[in-house]
Amino acid sequence: MFGSGQVVINDKRINVHDLKVQSGATQLVVQGAVQGQADEQQLDLTVQARSDDLSSLLPELKGRVEITAEAKGTTTDPAITLSVHGQKLAFQEYLLDDIQADAAADLVIQRDKQGASVKNLRLILNKKGEKSVLAATGQVGWGEKLSWQATLHGEQIDPGIFFPEWAGNITTDITSQGQKKGEEITGKVQIEQLSGKLRDLPLSGSGQV
């Protein structure tokens, strides 16, 4: 493992200049700045990670991947974008071939209430020119008890990306809410709509669990 770069601390500002860490086929690069008081810091950071051989990190994974993550805003209200591009990816017996994913989300971290909300989370998955879109909003709390409330929208989702024998084209809207207190978990999942095809068979439905 080796690294290079510079971190400069000036009063309430931390500047990171092309900080690089490399181990084998994997490289991590960080650059940007953090400034302000500890309870309300301004973020402008970019993290890039690349691995030409994922098996050197996790034996179950194979292939090449590049990830770029950006965080802007404040530590309590950051805007985060994520881009992932992989080639010849494989997990155990599942081959993903060439895949690209782009995600963006606005997060609000509620320190006093020990929770967070997510808005405008959008994931676009592109494989061989075919795009699947996943969008979500919701809240999660982890104070005295774990709780969640989420809305999920999927468009042209193809399970065959991960499970070739279950190829399809699915559009759905799902809401869920629940909580975990102690060892007890209570929750509800509502399928507002479900349509499309799965293994060349028509798919439709709705309901609640």
PDB file of C-alpha atoms in Angstrom:
ATOM      1  CA  MET A   1       0.000   0.000   0.000  1.00  0.00           C
ATOM      2  CA  PHE A   2       1.222   3.512  -0.750  1.00  0.00           C
ATOM      3  CA  GLY A   3      -0.189   7.011  -0.937  1.00  0.00           C
ATOM      4  CA  SER A   4       0.428  10.643  -1.808  1.00  0.00           C
ATOM      5  CA  GLY A   5      -1.300  14.023  -1.603  1.00  0.00           C
ATOM      6  CA  GLN A   6      -1.738  16.880   0.821  1.00  0.00           C
ATOM      7  CA  VAL A   7      -4.127  17.818   3.623  1.00  0.00           C
ATOM      8  CA  VAL A   8      -3.957  21.444   4.805  1.00  0.00           C
ATOM      9  CA  ILE A   9      -5.686  22.568   8.018  1.00  0.00           C
ATOM     10  CA  ASN A  10      -6.201  26.325   8.255  1.00  0.00           C
ATOM     11  CA  ASP A  11      -8.276  27.499  11.221  1.00  0.00           C
ATOM     12  CA  LYS A  12     -11.788  26.148  10.495  1.00  0.00           C
ATOM     13  CA  ARG A  13     -11.038  24.904   6.974  1.00  0.00           C
ATOM     14  CA  ILE A  14      -9.574  21.603   5.834  1.00  0.00           C
ATOM     15  CA  ASN A  15      -8.342  21.388   2.228  1.00  0.00           C
ATOM     16  CA  VAL A  16      -7.613  18.035   0.650  1.00  0.00           C
ATOM     17  CA  HIS A  17      -5.401  18.155  -2.445  1.00  0.00           C
ATOM     18  CA  ASP A  18      -5.326  15.046  -4.619  1.00  0.00           C
ATOM     19  CA  LEU A  19      -4.999  12.609  -1.722  1.00  0.00           C
ATOM     20  CA  LYS A  20      -4.318   9.176  -3.210  1.00  0.00           C
ATOM     21  CA  VAL A  21      -4.161   5.765  -1.571  1.00  0.00           C
ATOM     22  CA  GLN A  22      -3.408   2.665  -3.613  1.00  0.00           C
ATOM     23  CA  SER A  23      -3.333  -0.973  -2.664  1.00  0.00           C
ATOM     24  CA  GLY A  24      -2.718  -3.460  -5.431  1.00  0.00           C
ATOM     25  CA  ALA A  25      -5.287  -2.923  -8.201  1.00  0.00           C
ATOM     26  CA  THR A  26      -7.402  -0.534  -6.102  1.00  0.00           C
ATOM     27  CA  GLN A  27      -6.981   3.249  -5.930  1.00  0.00           C
ATOM     28  CA  LEU A  28      -8.803   5.858  -3.828  1.00  0.00           C
ATOM     29  CA  VAL A  29      -8.592   9.611  -4.568  1.00  0.00           C
ATOM     30  CA  VAL A  30     -10.062  12.345  -2.332  1.00  0.00           C
ATOM     31  CA  GLN A  31     -10.114  16.081  -2.981  1.00  0.00           C
ATOM     32  CA  GLY A  32     -12.120  19.067  -1.783  1.00  0.00           C
ATOM     33  CA  ALA A  33     -12.709  21.017   1.402  1.00  0.00           C
ATOM     34  CA  VAL A  34     -14.560  21.007   4.722  1.00  0.00           C
ATOM     35  CA  GLN A  35     -15.038  24.266   6.603  1.00  0.00           C
ATOM     36  CA  GLY A  36     -17.074  25.800   9.403  1.00  0.00           C
ATOM     37  CA  GLN A  37     -18.048  24.940  12.962  1.00  0.00           C
ATOM     38  CA  ALA A  38     -18.188  21.289  13.993  1.00  0.00           C
ATOM     39  CA  ASP A  39     -21.998  21.333  14.295  1.00  0.00           C
ATOM     40  CA  GLU A  40     -22.591  22.909  10.854  1.00  0.00           C
ATOM     41  CA  GLN A  41     -19.740  22.246   8.478  1.00  0.00           C
ATOM     42  CA  GLN A  42     -19.798  23.049   4.773  1.00  0.00           C
ATOM     43  CA  LEU A  43     -18.882  20.183   2.454  1.00  0.00           C
ATOM     44  CA  ASP A  44     -17.377  20.187  -1.017  1.00  0.00           C
ATOM     45  CA  LEU A  45     -15.784  16.774  -1.394  1.00  0.00           C
ATOM     46  CA  THR A  46     -15.182  14.368  -4.243  1.00  0.00           C
ATOM     47  CA  VAL A  47     -14.154  10.755  -3.730  1.00  0.00           C
ATOM     48  CA  GLN A  48     -13.110   8.541  -6.620  1.00  0.00           C
ATOM     49  CA  ALA A  49     -12.454   4.835  -6.263  1.00  0.00           C
ATOM     50  CA  ARG A  50     -11.267   2.436  -8.919  1.00  0.00           C
ATOM     51  CA  SER A  51     -10.447  -1.222  -8.858  1.00  0.00           C
ATOM     52  CA  ASP A  52      -9.213  -3.150 -11.881  1.00  0.00           C
ATOM     53  CA  ASP A  53      -9.663  -6.441 -10.038  1.00  0.00           C
ATOM     54  CA  LEU A  54     -12.441  -6.649  -7.433  1.00  0.00           C
ATOM     55  CA  SER A  55     -11.394 -10.143  -6.408  1.00  0.00           C
ATOM     56  CA  SER A  56      -8.364  -8.623  -4.667  1.00  0.00           C
ATOM     57  CA  LEU A  57     -10.851  -6.962  -2.260  1.00  0.00           C
ATOM     58  CA  LEU A  58     -13.575  -9.605  -2.084  1.00  0.00           C
ATOM     59  CA  PRO A  59     -12.987 -13.091  -3.508  1.00  0.00           C
ATOM     60  CA  GLU A  60     -16.711 -13.439  -4.367  1.00  0.00           C
ATOM     61  CA  LEU A  61     -16.539 -10.479  -6.770  1.00  0.00           C
ATOM     62  CA  LYS A  62     -14.882 -10.201 -10.143  1.00  0.00           C
ATOM     63  CA  GLY A  63     -14.489  -7.437 -12.697  1.00  0.00           C
ATOM     64  CA  ARG A  64     -13.533  -3.777 -12.885  1.00  0.00           C
ATOM     65  CA  VAL A  65     -15.394  -0.895 -11.267  1.00  0.00           C
ATOM     66  CA  GLU A  66     -15.125   2.897 -11.065  1.00  0.00           C
ATOM     67  CA  ILE A  67     -17.063   4.899  -8.461  1.00  0.00           C
ATOM     68  CA  THR A  68     -17.328   8.672  -8.096  1.00  0.00           C
ATOM     69  CA  ALA A  69     -19.106  10.213  -5.108  1.00  0.00           C
ATOM     70  CA  GLU A  70     -19.679  13.917  -4.475  1.00  0.00           C
ATOM     71  CA  ALA A  71     -20.926  15.524  -1.264  1.00  0.00           C
ATOM     72  CA  LYS A  72     -21.958  19.175  -1.184  1.00  0.00           C
ATOM     73  CA  GLY A  73     -23.900  21.282   1.288  1.00  0.00           C
ATOM     74  CA  THR A  74     -23.684  20.874   5.062  1.00  0.00           C
ATOM     75  CA  THR A  75     -23.047  17.894   7.285  1.00  0.00           C
ATOM     76  CA  THR A  76     -26.691  17.998   8.421  1.00  0.00           C
ATOM     77  CA  ASP A  77     -28.154  18.588   4.958  1.00  0.00           C
ATOM     78  CA  PRO A  78     -25.811  17.146   2.327  1.00  0.00           C
ATOM     79  CA  ALA A  79     -26.536  16.592  -1.362  1.00  0.00           C
ATOM     80  CA  ILE A  80     -24.879  13.391  -2.498  1.00  0.00           C
ATOM     81  CA  THR A  81     -24.361  12.109  -6.031  1.00  0.00           C
ATOM     82  CA  LEU A  82     -22.944   8.738  -6.943  1.00  0.00           C
ATOM     83  CA  SER A  83     -21.843   7.277 -10.261  1.00  0.00           C
ATOM     84  CA  VAL A  84     -20.814   3.653 -10.742  1.00  0.00           C
ATOM     85  CA  HIS A  85     -19.458   2.029 -13.883  1.00  0.00           C
ATOM     86  CA  GLY A  86     -18.521  -1.639 -13.923  1.00  0.00           C
ATOM     87  CA  GLN A  87     -17.203  -3.987 -16.577  1.00  0.00           C
ATOM     88  CA  LYS A  88     -17.337  -7.774 -16.655  1.00  0.00           C
ATOM     89  CA  LEU A  89     -18.773  -7.793 -13.151  1.00  0.00           C
ATOM     90  CA  ALA A  90     -19.629 -11.096 -11.556  1.00  0.00           C
ATOM     91  CA  PHE A  91     -20.865 -12.121  -8.134  1.00  0.00           C
ATOM     92  CA  GLN A  92     -20.416 -15.845  -7.574  1.00  0.00           C
ATOM     93  CA  GLU A  93     -22.294 -17.353 -10.555  1.00  0.00           C
ATOM     94  CA  TYR A  94     -24.122 -14.145 -11.534  1.00  0.00           C
ATOM     95  CA  LEU A  95     -22.526 -12.325 -14.466  1.00  0.00           C
ATOM     96  CA  LEU A  96     -23.473  -8.653 -14.886  1.00  0.00           C
ATOM     97  CA  ASP A  97     -21.261  -8.052 -17.931  1.00  0.00           C
ATOM     98  CA  ASP A  98     -21.281  -4.264 -18.527  1.00  0.00           C
ATOM     99  CA  ILE A  99     -23.356  -2.115 -16.214  1.00  0.00           C
ATOM    100  CA  GLN A 100     -23.604   1.548 -15.270  1.00  0.00           C
ATOM    101  CA  ALA A 101     -25.508   3.174 -12.436  1.00  0.00           C
ATOM    102  CA  ASP A 102     -26.048   6.811 -11.542  1.00  0.00           C
ATOM    103  CA  ALA A 103     -27.630   7.881  -8.270  1.00  0.00           C
ATOM    104  CA  ALA A 104     -28.439  11.216  -6.684  1.00  0.00           C
ATOM    105  CA  ALA A 105     -30.002  12.013  -3.330  1.00  0.00           C
ATOM    106  CA  ASP A 106     -30.672  14.881  -0.948  1.00  0.00           C
ATOM    107  CA  LEU A 107     -30.260  13.831   2.675  1.00  0.00           C
ATOM    108  CA  VAL A 108     -31.355  15.585   5.848  1.00  0.00           C
ATOM    109  CA  ILE A 109     -29.766  14.248   9.034  1.00  0.00           C
ATOM    110  CA  GLN A 110     -31.728  15.132  12.161  1.00  0.00           C
ATOM    111  CA  ARG A 111     -29.168  14.836  14.917  1.00  0.00           C
ATOM    112  CA  ASP A 112     -31.447  15.764  17.827  1.00  0.00           C
ATOM    113  CA  LYS A 113     -34.151  13.340  16.744  1.00  0.00           C
ATOM    114  CA  GLN A 114     -31.633  10.712  15.632  1.00  0.00           C
ATOM    115  CA  GLY A 115     -33.055  10.197  12.203  1.00  0.00           C
ATOM    116  CA  ALA A 116     -32.719  11.079   8.561  1.00  0.00           C
ATOM    117  CA  SER A 117     -34.921  11.788   5.587  1.00  0.00           C
ATOM    118  CA  VAL A 118     -34.169  11.089   1.947  1.00  0.00           C
ATOM    119  CA  LYS A 119     -35.691  13.024  -0.913  1.00  0.00           C
ATOM    120  CA  ASN A 120     -35.100  12.898  -4.619  1.00  0.00           C
ATOM    121  CA  LEU A 121     -33.199   9.621  -4.478  1.00  0.00           C
ATOM    122  CA  ARG A 122     -32.955   8.461  -8.075  1.00  0.00           C
ATOM    123  CA  LEU A 123     -31.044   5.465  -9.406  1.00  0.00           C
ATOM    124  CA  ILE A 124     -30.614   4.849 -13.119  1.00  0.00           C
ATOM    125  CA  LEU A 125     -29.251   1.460 -14.103  1.00  0.00           C
ATOM    126  CA  ASN A 126     -28.017   1.053 -17.648  1.00  0.00           C
ATOM    127  CA  LYS A 127     -27.116  -2.299 -19.148  1.00  0.00           C
ATOM    128  CA  LYS A 128     -26.499  -2.661 -22.874  1.00  0.00           C
ATOM    129  CA  GLY A 129     -28.506   0.475 -23.616  1.00  0.00           C
ATOM    130  CA  GLU A 130     -31.561  -0.582 -21.597  1.00  0.00           C
ATOM    131  CA  LYS A 131     -32.334   1.696 -18.648  1.00  0.00           C
ATOM    132  CA  SER A 132     -34.084   0.884 -15.397  1.00  0.00           C
ATOM    133  CA  VAL A 133     -35.141   3.708 -13.069  1.00  0.00           C
ATOM    134  CA  LEU A 134     -35.631   3.478  -9.328  1.00  0.00           C
ATOM    135  CA  ALA A 135     -36.817   6.495  -7.317  1.00  0.00           C
ATOM    136  CA  ALA A 136     -37.431   6.752  -3.583  1.00  0.00           C
ATOM    137  CA  THR A 137     -38.311   9.146  -0.775  1.00  0.00           C
ATOM    138  CA  GLY A 138     -38.690   8.418   2.892  1.00  0.00           C
ATOM    139  CA  GLN A 139     -37.610   8.780   6.478  1.00  0.00           C
ATOM    140  CA  VAL A 140     -35.785   6.570   8.929  1.00  0.00           C
ATOM    141  CA  GLY A 141     -35.400   7.035  12.666  1.00  0.00           C
ATOM    142  CA  TRP A 142     -33.072   5.236  15.060  1.00  0.00           C
ATOM    143  CA  GLY A 143     -33.696   6.817  18.457  1.00  0.00           C
ATOM    144  CA  GLU A 144     -35.448   4.697  21.073  1.00  0.00           C
ATOM    145  CA  LYS A 145     -36.691   2.496  18.256  1.00  0.00           C
ATOM    146  CA  LEU A 146     -35.944   1.905  14.602  1.00  0.00           C
ATOM    147  CA  SER A 147     -38.715   3.234  12.346  1.00  0.00           C
ATOM    148  CA  TRP A 148     -39.148   3.862   8.657  1.00  0.00           C
ATOM    149  CA  GLN A 149     -41.530   5.293   6.087  1.00  0.00           C
ATOM    150  CA  ALA A 150     -40.708   4.998   2.391  1.00  0.00           C
ATOM    151  CA  THR A 151     -42.179   5.369  -1.082  1.00  0.00           C
ATOM    152  CA  LEU A 152     -40.591   3.493  -3.956  1.00  0.00           C
ATOM    153  CA  HIS A 153     -41.163   3.836  -7.700  1.00  0.00           C
ATOM    154  CA  GLY A 154     -39.638   1.419 -10.195  1.00  0.00           C
ATOM    155  CA  GLU A 155     -39.780   1.791 -13.966  1.00  0.00           C
ATOM    156  CA  GLN A 156     -38.663  -0.833 -16.498  1.00  0.00           C
ATOM    157  CA  ILE A 157     -36.947  -2.853 -13.784  1.00  0.00           C
ATOM    158  CA  ASP A 158     -35.348  -6.014 -15.144  1.00  0.00           C
ATOM    159  CA  PRO A 159     -34.574  -8.662 -12.474  1.00  0.00           C
ATOM    160  CA  GLY A 160     -32.637 -10.449 -15.213  1.00  0.00           C
ATOM    161  CA  ILE A 161     -29.764  -8.017 -14.656  1.00  0.00           C
ATOM    162  CA  PHE A 162     -28.960 -10.006 -11.529  1.00  0.00           C
ATOM    163  CA  PHE A 163     -30.881 -13.238 -12.144  1.00  0.00           C
ATOM    164  CA  PRO A 164     -30.812 -14.154 -15.881  1.00  0.00           C
ATOM    165  CA  GLU A 165     -33.557 -16.770 -15.490  1.00  0.00           C
ATOM    166  CA  TRP A 166     -35.971 -14.084 -14.216  1.00  0.00           C
ATOM    167  CA  ALA A 167     -35.773 -11.580 -17.058  1.00  0.00           C
ATOM    168  CA  GLY A 168     -38.584  -9.072 -17.241  1.00  0.00           C
ATOM    169  CA  ASN A 169     -39.760  -5.489 -17.486  1.00  0.00           C
ATOM    170  CA  ILE A 170     -41.552  -4.328 -14.332  1.00  0.00           C
ATOM    171  CA  THR A 171     -43.120  -1.040 -13.290  1.00  0.00           C
ATOM    172  CA  THR A 172     -44.288  -0.654  -9.712  1.00  0.00           C
ATOM    173  CA  ASP A 173     -45.176   1.783  -6.924  1.00  0.00           C
ATOM    174  CA  ILE A 174     -44.683   0.593  -3.350  1.00  0.00           C
ATOM    175  CA  THR A 175     -45.071   2.244   0.051  1.00  0.00           C
ATOM    176  CA  SER A 176     -43.841   0.842   3.337  1.00  0.00           C
ATOM    177  CA  GLN A 177     -43.806   1.882   6.956  1.00  0.00           C
ATOM    178  CA  GLY A 178     -42.995   0.194  10.217  1.00  0.00           C
ATOM    179  CA  GLN A 179     -40.900   0.059  13.335  1.00  0.00           C
ATOM    180  CA  LYS A 180     -38.706  -2.208  15.433  1.00  0.00           C
ATOM    181  CA  LYS A 181     -38.855  -1.922  19.199  1.00  0.00           C
ATOM    182  CA  GLY A 182     -36.846  -4.420  21.147  1.00  0.00           C
ATOM    183  CA  GLU A 183     -37.137  -7.736  19.335  1.00  0.00           C
ATOM    184  CA  GLU A 184     -40.567  -6.950  17.862  1.00  0.00           C
ATOM    185  CA  ILE A 185     -40.930  -5.728  14.277  1.00  0.00           C
ATOM    186  CA  THR A 186     -44.206  -4.382  12.917  1.00  0.00           C
ATOM    187  CA  GLY A 187     -44.649  -3.031   9.421  1.00  0.00           C
ATOM    188  CA  LYS A 188     -46.823  -2.666   6.361  1.00  0.00           C
ATOM    189  CA  VAL A 189     -46.065  -2.891   2.644  1.00  0.00           C
ATOM    190  CA  GLN A 190     -48.601  -1.532   0.168  1.00  0.00           C
ATOM    191  CA  ILE A 191     -48.245  -2.341  -3.540  1.00  0.00           C
ATOM    192  CA  GLU A 192     -50.055   0.519  -5.251  1.00  0.00           C
ATOM    193  CA  GLN A 193     -49.428  -0.833  -8.734  1.00  0.00           C
ATOM    194  CA  LEU A 194     -47.549  -3.662 -10.362  1.00  0.00           C
ATOM    195  CA  SER A 195     -47.403  -4.193 -14.112  1.00  0.00           C
ATOM    196  CA  GLY A 196     -45.185  -5.471 -16.877  1.00  0.00           C
ATOM    197  CA  LYS A 197     -43.761  -8.844 -17.778  1.00  0.00           C
ATOM    198  CA  LEU A 198     -41.746 -11.477 -15.959  1.00  0.00           C
ATOM    199  CA  ARG A 199     -40.246 -14.417 -17.854  1.00  0.00           C
ATOM    200  CA  ASP A 200     -42.377 -13.383 -20.867  1.00  0.00           C
ATOM    201  CA  LEU A 201     -45.579 -13.697 -18.840  1.00  0.00           C
ATOM    202  CA  PRO A 202     -47.925 -10.740 -18.130  1.00  0.00           C
ATOM    203  CA  LEU A 203     -47.593  -9.358 -14.617  1.00  0.00           C
ATOM    204  CA  SER A 204     -50.081  -7.194 -12.739  1.00  0.00           C
ATOM    205  CA  GLY A 205     -51.358  -6.745  -9.230  1.00  0.00           C
ATOM    206  CA  SER A 206     -51.778  -4.708  -6.089  1.00  0.00           C
ATOM    207  CA  GLY A 207     -52.265  -5.399  -2.428  1.00  0.00           C
ATOM    208  CA  GLN A 208     -51.015  -5.030   1.106  1.00  0.00           C
ATOM    209  CA  VAL A 209     -48.889  -7.134   3.420  1.00  0.00           C
TER     210      VAL A 209
END
